[in-house]
């Protein structure tokens, strides 16, 4: 099904095994076909002038919409839901949409940041001793995040009930890192079942296939 209002051209700047996967999933769920621009962190392409001209933050994702650039996953997801209302990727009533934004903001500002302490402690502290202390804290911090989601966030089989929303693809993206973050998925049965359920969706399988291809063929 075609989206209700697709801009003339969408370009997604994307790195495998990052939160950019959530935006790619949302594109495919919405029936959108962005031009995909892989950004290699291994080659530090995010620090090159060419990419910094796209996103001065030096991070992914970035979504180019015509001449405009959107950054930050919650903003990109909200935009994609808005331009494809037929896909029902977010509630249309103000309170319902605000709930989605609150959940996605928690993923962005708390869950993802706690995860990032495992490999990017240099953003916050100087010295290996301090970075190692941050890494040791990650499993505890992540378990606390997932305990909140497990106990308070789920309304139904999906985050907000019986229908997939942009929050589901975003949560799936971060939950893929549970084991690497020292979290046992069996301690969180709702989250584990959600991760398995979302992973079976056609749009998600397609996005993961693209991610796998980029990881196998980084050039």
PDB file of C-alpha atoms in Angstrom:
ATOM      1  CA  UNK A   1       0.000   0.000   0.000  1.00  0.00           C
ATOM      2  CA  UNK A   2       1.305   3.429  -0.907  1.00  0.00           C
ATOM      3  CA  UNK A   3       1.746   6.034   1.827  1.00  0.00           C
ATOM      4  CA  UNK A   4      -0.752   8.865   2.029  1.00  0.00           C
ATOM      5  CA  UNK A   5       1.846  11.547   1.541  1.00  0.00           C
ATOM      6  CA  UNK A   6       5.394  10.578   0.652  1.00  0.00           C
ATOM      7  CA  UNK A   7       7.822  13.457   0.180  1.00  0.00           C
ATOM      8  CA  UNK A   8       9.539  13.579  -3.185  1.00  0.00           C
ATOM      9  CA  UNK A   9      12.605  11.869  -1.756  1.00  0.00           C
ATOM     10  CA  UNK A  10      13.530  10.378   1.596  1.00  0.00           C
ATOM     11  CA  UNK A  11      17.158   9.564   2.382  1.00  0.00           C
ATOM     12  CA  UNK A  12      18.071   7.648   5.534  1.00  0.00           C
ATOM     13  CA  UNK A  13      21.617   7.799   6.860  1.00  0.00           C
ATOM     14  CA  UNK A  14      22.047   4.546   8.701  1.00  0.00           C
ATOM     15  CA  UNK A  15      24.567   2.357  10.515  1.00  0.00           C
ATOM     16  CA  UNK A  16      23.933  -1.332  11.277  1.00  0.00           C
ATOM     17  CA  UNK A  17      23.541  -2.367  14.915  1.00  0.00           C
ATOM     18  CA  UNK A  18      22.464   1.108  16.005  1.00  0.00           C
ATOM     19  CA  UNK A  19      19.148   2.723  16.889  1.00  0.00           C
ATOM     20  CA  UNK A  20      18.828   3.704  13.217  1.00  0.00           C
ATOM     21  CA  UNK A  21      17.179   0.311  12.729  1.00  0.00           C
ATOM     22  CA  UNK A  22      14.011   1.685  14.351  1.00  0.00           C
ATOM     23  CA  UNK A  23      13.672   4.329  11.638  1.00  0.00           C
ATOM     24  CA  UNK A  24      14.215   1.801   8.858  1.00  0.00           C
ATOM     25  CA  UNK A  25      11.574  -0.486  10.365  1.00  0.00           C
ATOM     26  CA  UNK A  26       9.122   2.418  10.543  1.00  0.00           C
ATOM     27  CA  UNK A  27       9.787   3.303   6.903  1.00  0.00           C
ATOM     28  CA  UNK A  28       8.988  -0.213   5.754  1.00  0.00           C
ATOM     29  CA  UNK A  29       5.949  -0.505   8.031  1.00  0.00           C
ATOM     30  CA  UNK A  30       4.676   2.723   6.454  1.00  0.00           C
ATOM     31  CA  UNK A  31       5.303   1.553   2.886  1.00  0.00           C
ATOM     32  CA  UNK A  32       8.044   4.126   2.374  1.00  0.00           C
ATOM     33  CA  UNK A  33      11.197   3.408   0.376  1.00  0.00           C
ATOM     34  CA  UNK A  34      14.037   5.662   1.529  1.00  0.00           C
ATOM     35  CA  UNK A  35      17.351   5.886  -0.267  1.00  0.00           C
ATOM     36  CA  UNK A  36      19.725   4.218   2.168  1.00  0.00           C
ATOM     37  CA  UNK A  37      23.123   5.768   2.879  1.00  0.00           C
ATOM     38  CA  UNK A  38      25.306   3.488   5.047  1.00  0.00           C
ATOM     39  CA  UNK A  39      27.625   5.347   7.419  1.00  0.00           C
ATOM     40  CA  UNK A  40      30.591   3.244   8.575  1.00  0.00           C
ATOM     41  CA  UNK A  41      31.535   3.823  12.198  1.00  0.00           C
ATOM     42  CA  UNK A  42      34.487   1.456  11.713  1.00  0.00           C
ATOM     43  CA  UNK A  43      35.932   3.931   9.204  1.00  0.00           C
ATOM     44  CA  UNK A  44      34.729   6.864  11.328  1.00  0.00           C
ATOM     45  CA  UNK A  45      32.689   8.225   8.446  1.00  0.00           C
ATOM     46  CA  UNK A  46      30.400   9.921  10.978  1.00  0.00           C
ATOM     47  CA  UNK A  47      33.291  12.290  11.763  1.00  0.00           C
ATOM     48  CA  UNK A  48      34.042  13.239   8.166  1.00  0.00           C
ATOM     49  CA  UNK A  49      33.063  16.671   6.822  1.00  0.00           C
ATOM     50  CA  UNK A  50      30.717  15.113   4.274  1.00  0.00           C
ATOM     51  CA  UNK A  51      28.571  13.536   6.964  1.00  0.00           C
ATOM     52  CA  UNK A  52      28.907  16.379   9.443  1.00  0.00           C
ATOM     53  CA  UNK A  53      27.365  18.567   6.757  1.00  0.00           C
ATOM     54  CA  UNK A  54      24.321  16.279   7.005  1.00  0.00           C
ATOM     55  CA  UNK A  55      24.312  15.863  10.796  1.00  0.00           C
ATOM     56  CA  UNK A  56      26.761  18.028  12.781  1.00  0.00           C
ATOM     57  CA  UNK A  57      26.126  15.769  15.798  1.00  0.00           C
ATOM     58  CA  UNK A  58      28.051  13.020  14.036  1.00  0.00           C
ATOM     59  CA  UNK A  59      25.459  10.368  14.850  1.00  0.00           C
ATOM     60  CA  UNK A  60      22.787   8.278  13.182  1.00  0.00           C
ATOM     61  CA  UNK A  61      20.066   8.188  12.140  1.00  0.00           C
ATOM     62  CA  UNK A  62      19.527  11.235  10.006  1.00  0.00           C
ATOM     63  CA  UNK A  63      16.613  11.525   7.613  1.00  0.00           C
ATOM     64  CA  UNK A  64      16.831  13.884   4.667  1.00  0.00           C
ATOM     65  CA  UNK A  65      13.392  15.054   3.572  1.00  0.00           C
ATOM     66  CA  UNK A  66      13.860  17.092   0.428  1.00  0.00           C
ATOM     67  CA  UNK A  67      16.130  19.914   1.549  1.00  0.00           C
ATOM     68  CA  UNK A  68      15.400  19.376   5.249  1.00  0.00           C
ATOM     69  CA  UNK A  69      17.287  17.159   7.704  1.00  0.00           C
ATOM     70  CA  UNK A  70      15.663  15.428  10.672  1.00  0.00           C
ATOM     71  CA  UNK A  71      17.712  13.905  13.482  1.00  0.00           C
ATOM     72  CA  UNK A  72      16.859  12.125  16.747  1.00  0.00           C
ATOM     73  CA  UNK A  73      14.936   8.862  16.573  1.00  0.00           C
ATOM     74  CA  UNK A  74      11.726  10.025  18.337  1.00  0.00           C
ATOM     75  CA  UNK A  75      11.391  12.954  15.921  1.00  0.00           C
ATOM     76  CA  UNK A  76      12.029  10.799  12.855  1.00  0.00           C
ATOM     77  CA  UNK A  77       9.548   8.154  14.006  1.00  0.00           C
ATOM     78  CA  UNK A  78       6.880  10.767  14.700  1.00  0.00           C
ATOM     79  CA  UNK A  79       7.387  12.284  11.250  1.00  0.00           C
ATOM     80  CA  UNK A  80       7.114   8.901   9.516  1.00  0.00           C
ATOM     81  CA  UNK A  81       3.908   8.094  11.387  1.00  0.00           C
ATOM     82  CA  UNK A  82       2.470  11.486  10.452  1.00  0.00           C
ATOM     83  CA  UNK A  83       3.101  11.196   6.696  1.00  0.00           C
ATOM     84  CA  UNK A  84       1.647   7.673   6.518  1.00  0.00           C
ATOM     85  CA  UNK A  85      -1.574   7.809   8.584  1.00  0.00           C
ATOM     86  CA  UNK A  86      -2.989   4.783   6.765  1.00  0.00           C
ATOM     87  CA  UNK A  87      -0.364   2.623   8.504  1.00  0.00           C
ATOM     88  CA  UNK A  88      -1.651   3.683  11.958  1.00  0.00           C
ATOM     89  CA  UNK A  89       1.858   3.756  13.414  1.00  0.00           C
ATOM     90  CA  UNK A  90       0.815   6.177  16.166  1.00  0.00           C
ATOM     91  CA  UNK A  91      -2.456   7.338  17.725  1.00  0.00           C
ATOM     92  CA  UNK A  92      -4.002  10.410  16.178  1.00  0.00           C
ATOM     93  CA  UNK A  93      -5.559  11.809  19.349  1.00  0.00           C
ATOM     94  CA  UNK A  94      -3.301  14.243  21.234  1.00  0.00           C
ATOM     95  CA  UNK A  95      -3.144  12.291  24.488  1.00  0.00           C
ATOM     96  CA  UNK A  96      -2.485   8.985  22.771  1.00  0.00           C
ATOM     97  CA  UNK A  97       0.273  10.506  20.650  1.00  0.00           C
ATOM     98  CA  UNK A  98       1.774  12.120  23.753  1.00  0.00           C
ATOM     99  CA  UNK A  99       1.924   8.685  25.424  1.00  0.00           C
ATOM    100  CA  UNK A 100       3.843   7.324  22.449  1.00  0.00           C
ATOM    101  CA  UNK A 101       6.218  10.265  22.599  1.00  0.00           C
ATOM    102  CA  UNK A 102       6.709   9.782  26.339  1.00  0.00           C
ATOM    103  CA  UNK A 103       7.615   6.129  25.859  1.00  0.00           C
ATOM    104  CA  UNK A 104       9.949   6.851  22.938  1.00  0.00           C
ATOM    105  CA  UNK A 105      11.570   9.671  24.884  1.00  0.00           C
ATOM    106  CA  UNK A 106      12.264   7.238  27.725  1.00  0.00           C
ATOM    107  CA  UNK A 107      13.905   4.832  25.292  1.00  0.00           C
ATOM    108  CA  UNK A 108      15.990   7.656  23.847  1.00  0.00           C
ATOM    109  CA  UNK A 109      17.003   9.559  26.961  1.00  0.00           C
ATOM    110  CA  UNK A 110      17.268   6.761  29.531  1.00  0.00           C
ATOM    111  CA  UNK A 111      17.471   3.255  28.060  1.00  0.00           C
ATOM    112  CA  UNK A 112      19.759   4.064  25.143  1.00  0.00           C
ATOM    113  CA  UNK A 113      21.985   6.288  27.260  1.00  0.00           C
ATOM    114  CA  UNK A 114      22.393   3.553  29.883  1.00  0.00           C
ATOM    115  CA  UNK A 115      23.333   1.135  27.098  1.00  0.00           C
ATOM    116  CA  UNK A 116      25.839   3.593  25.639  1.00  0.00           C
ATOM    117  CA  UNK A 117      27.772   3.646  28.915  1.00  0.00           C
ATOM    118  CA  UNK A 118      29.069   0.193  27.981  1.00  0.00           C
ATOM    119  CA  UNK A 119      31.090   1.322  24.963  1.00  0.00           C
ATOM    120  CA  UNK A 120      31.009   5.118  24.931  1.00  0.00           C
ATOM    121  CA  UNK A 121      31.880   6.133  28.472  1.00  0.00           C
ATOM    122  CA  UNK A 122      34.379   8.624  27.064  1.00  0.00           C
ATOM    123  CA  UNK A 123      31.427  10.889  26.307  1.00  0.00           C
ATOM    124  CA  UNK A 124      30.919  11.465  30.027  1.00  0.00           C
ATOM    125  CA  UNK A 125      34.193  10.744  31.849  1.00  0.00           C
ATOM    126  CA  UNK A 126      37.944  10.784  31.266  1.00  0.00           C
ATOM    127  CA  UNK A 127      40.210   7.854  31.988  1.00  0.00           C
ATOM    128  CA  UNK A 128      39.931   4.086  31.678  1.00  0.00           C
ATOM    129  CA  UNK A 129      39.287   3.609  35.395  1.00  0.00           C
ATOM    130  CA  UNK A 130      36.154   5.758  35.221  1.00  0.00           C
ATOM    131  CA  UNK A 131      35.016   4.206  31.944  1.00  0.00           C
ATOM    132  CA  UNK A 132      35.385   0.719  33.410  1.00  0.00           C
ATOM    133  CA  UNK A 133      33.293   1.766  36.397  1.00  0.00           C
ATOM    134  CA  UNK A 134      30.575   2.878  33.996  1.00  0.00           C
ATOM    135  CA  UNK A 135      30.748  -0.413  32.101  1.00  0.00           C
ATOM    136  CA  UNK A 136      30.330  -2.391  35.320  1.00  0.00           C
ATOM    137  CA  UNK A 137      27.171  -0.421  36.102  1.00  0.00           C
ATOM    138  CA  UNK A 138      25.495  -1.148  32.756  1.00  0.00           C
ATOM    139  CA  UNK A 139      23.830  -4.504  33.603  1.00  0.00           C
ATOM    140  CA  UNK A 140      22.265  -3.075  36.769  1.00  0.00           C
ATOM    141  CA  UNK A 141      21.116   0.087  35.005  1.00  0.00           C
ATOM    142  CA  UNK A 142      19.677  -1.812  32.061  1.00  0.00           C
ATOM    143  CA  UNK A 143      17.850  -4.300  34.291  1.00  0.00           C
ATOM    144  CA  UNK A 144      16.215  -1.360  36.061  1.00  0.00           C
ATOM    145  CA  UNK A 145      15.127   0.129  32.717  1.00  0.00           C
ATOM    146  CA  UNK A 146      13.670  -3.133  31.480  1.00  0.00           C
ATOM    147  CA  UNK A 147      11.977  -3.807  34.814  1.00  0.00           C
ATOM    148  CA  UNK A 148      10.120  -0.510  34.467  1.00  0.00           C
ATOM    149  CA  UNK A 149       9.057  -1.370  30.920  1.00  0.00           C
ATOM    150  CA  UNK A 150       8.095  -4.932  31.855  1.00  0.00           C
ATOM    151  CA  UNK A 151       6.023  -3.879  34.867  1.00  0.00           C
ATOM    152  CA  UNK A 152       4.507  -0.585  33.755  1.00  0.00           C
ATOM    153  CA  UNK A 153       4.699   0.012  29.987  1.00  0.00           C
ATOM    154  CA  UNK A 154       2.907  -2.877  28.304  1.00  0.00           C
ATOM    155  CA  UNK A 155      -0.801  -2.567  27.635  1.00  0.00           C
ATOM    156  CA  UNK A 156      -1.139  -5.696  25.478  1.00  0.00           C
ATOM    157  CA  UNK A 157       0.919  -7.863  23.158  1.00  0.00           C
ATOM    158  CA  UNK A 158       2.271  -4.618  21.730  1.00  0.00           C
ATOM    159  CA  UNK A 159       3.442  -1.687  23.805  1.00  0.00           C
ATOM    160  CA  UNK A 160       0.134   0.151  23.479  1.00  0.00           C
ATOM    161  CA  UNK A 161      -2.266  -2.737  23.137  1.00  0.00           C
ATOM    162  CA  UNK A 162      -3.291  -4.820  20.151  1.00  0.00           C
ATOM    163  CA  UNK A 163      -1.686  -2.772  17.368  1.00  0.00           C
ATOM    164  CA  UNK A 164       1.892  -2.154  16.268  1.00  0.00           C
ATOM    165  CA  UNK A 165       3.162   1.409  16.678  1.00  0.00           C
ATOM    166  CA  UNK A 166       6.466   3.185  16.186  1.00  0.00           C
ATOM    167  CA  UNK A 167       7.232   2.386  19.835  1.00  0.00           C
ATOM    168  CA  UNK A 168       7.323  -1.335  19.093  1.00  0.00           C
ATOM    169  CA  UNK A 169      10.024  -1.099  16.451  1.00  0.00           C
ATOM    170  CA  UNK A 170      12.045   1.215  18.667  1.00  0.00           C
ATOM    171  CA  UNK A 171      11.794  -1.067  21.707  1.00  0.00           C
ATOM    172  CA  UNK A 172      12.673  -4.085  19.543  1.00  0.00           C
ATOM    173  CA  UNK A 173      15.804  -2.299  18.331  1.00  0.00           C
ATOM    174  CA  UNK A 174      17.120  -1.654  21.833  1.00  0.00           C
ATOM    175  CA  UNK A 175      15.996  -5.020  23.228  1.00  0.00           C
ATOM    176  CA  UNK A 176      18.212  -6.797  20.714  1.00  0.00           C
ATOM    177  CA  UNK A 177      21.150  -5.658  22.844  1.00  0.00           C
ATOM    178  CA  UNK A 178      19.900  -7.149  26.109  1.00  0.00           C
ATOM    179  CA  UNK A 179      22.344 -10.051  26.258  1.00  0.00           C
ATOM    180  CA  UNK A 180      25.354  -7.902  25.340  1.00  0.00           C
ATOM    181  CA  UNK A 181      24.308  -5.470  28.075  1.00  0.00           C
ATOM    182  CA  UNK A 182      24.349  -8.267  30.649  1.00  0.00           C
ATOM    183  CA  UNK A 183      20.569  -8.681  30.844  1.00  0.00           C
ATOM    184  CA  UNK A 184      18.918 -12.102  30.887  1.00  0.00           C
ATOM    185  CA  UNK A 185      15.774 -11.883  28.704  1.00  0.00           C
ATOM    186  CA  UNK A 186      14.186 -14.737  30.668  1.00  0.00           C
ATOM    187  CA  UNK A 187      13.814 -12.363  33.617  1.00  0.00           C
ATOM    188  CA  UNK A 188      11.482 -10.230  31.495  1.00  0.00           C
ATOM    189  CA  UNK A 189       8.948 -12.551  29.842  1.00  0.00           C
ATOM    190  CA  UNK A 190       6.792  -9.793  28.331  1.00  0.00           C
ATOM    191  CA  UNK A 191       9.835  -8.150  26.776  1.00  0.00           C
ATOM    192  CA  UNK A 192      11.192 -11.455  25.533  1.00  0.00           C
ATOM    193  CA  UNK A 193       7.870 -12.384  23.929  1.00  0.00           C
ATOM    194  CA  UNK A 194       7.594  -8.903  22.429  1.00  0.00           C
ATOM    195  CA  UNK A 195      11.069  -9.142  20.908  1.00  0.00           C
ATOM    196  CA  UNK A 196      10.220 -12.507  19.350  1.00  0.00           C
ATOM    197  CA  UNK A 197       6.849 -11.265  18.070  1.00  0.00           C
ATOM    198  CA  UNK A 198       8.193  -8.088  16.480  1.00  0.00           C
ATOM    199  CA  UNK A 199      11.105  -9.964  14.935  1.00  0.00           C
ATOM    200  CA  UNK A 200       8.651 -12.004  12.855  1.00  0.00           C
ATOM    201  CA  UNK A 201       7.078  -9.006  11.115  1.00  0.00           C
ATOM    202  CA  UNK A 202       7.815  -8.727   7.400  1.00  0.00           C
ATOM    203  CA  UNK A 203       9.040  -5.130   7.629  1.00  0.00           C
ATOM    204  CA  UNK A 204      11.339  -6.023  10.517  1.00  0.00           C
ATOM    205  CA  UNK A 205      12.754  -9.080   8.748  1.00  0.00           C
ATOM    206  CA  UNK A 206      13.438  -6.942   5.691  1.00  0.00           C
ATOM    207  CA  UNK A 207      15.177  -4.249   7.755  1.00  0.00           C
ATOM    208  CA  UNK A 208      17.274  -6.857   9.561  1.00  0.00           C
ATOM    209  CA  UNK A 209      18.214  -8.412   6.228  1.00  0.00           C
ATOM    210  CA  UNK A 210      19.489  -5.067   4.994  1.00  0.00           C
ATOM    211  CA  UNK A 211      21.387  -4.570   8.239  1.00  0.00           C
ATOM    212  CA  UNK A 212      22.944  -8.029   7.955  1.00  0.00           C
ATOM    213  CA  UNK A 213      23.953  -7.324   4.364  1.00  0.00           C
ATOM    214  CA  UNK A 214      25.641  -4.074   5.332  1.00  0.00           C
ATOM    215  CA  UNK A 215      27.520  -5.795   8.152  1.00  0.00           C
ATOM    216  CA  UNK A 216      28.650  -8.602   5.843  1.00  0.00           C
ATOM    217  CA  UNK A 217      29.644  -6.206   3.066  1.00  0.00           C
ATOM    218  CA  UNK A 218      30.826  -3.003   4.798  1.00  0.00           C
ATOM    219  CA  UNK A 219      32.241  -1.549   1.585  1.00  0.00           C
TER     220      UNK A 219
END
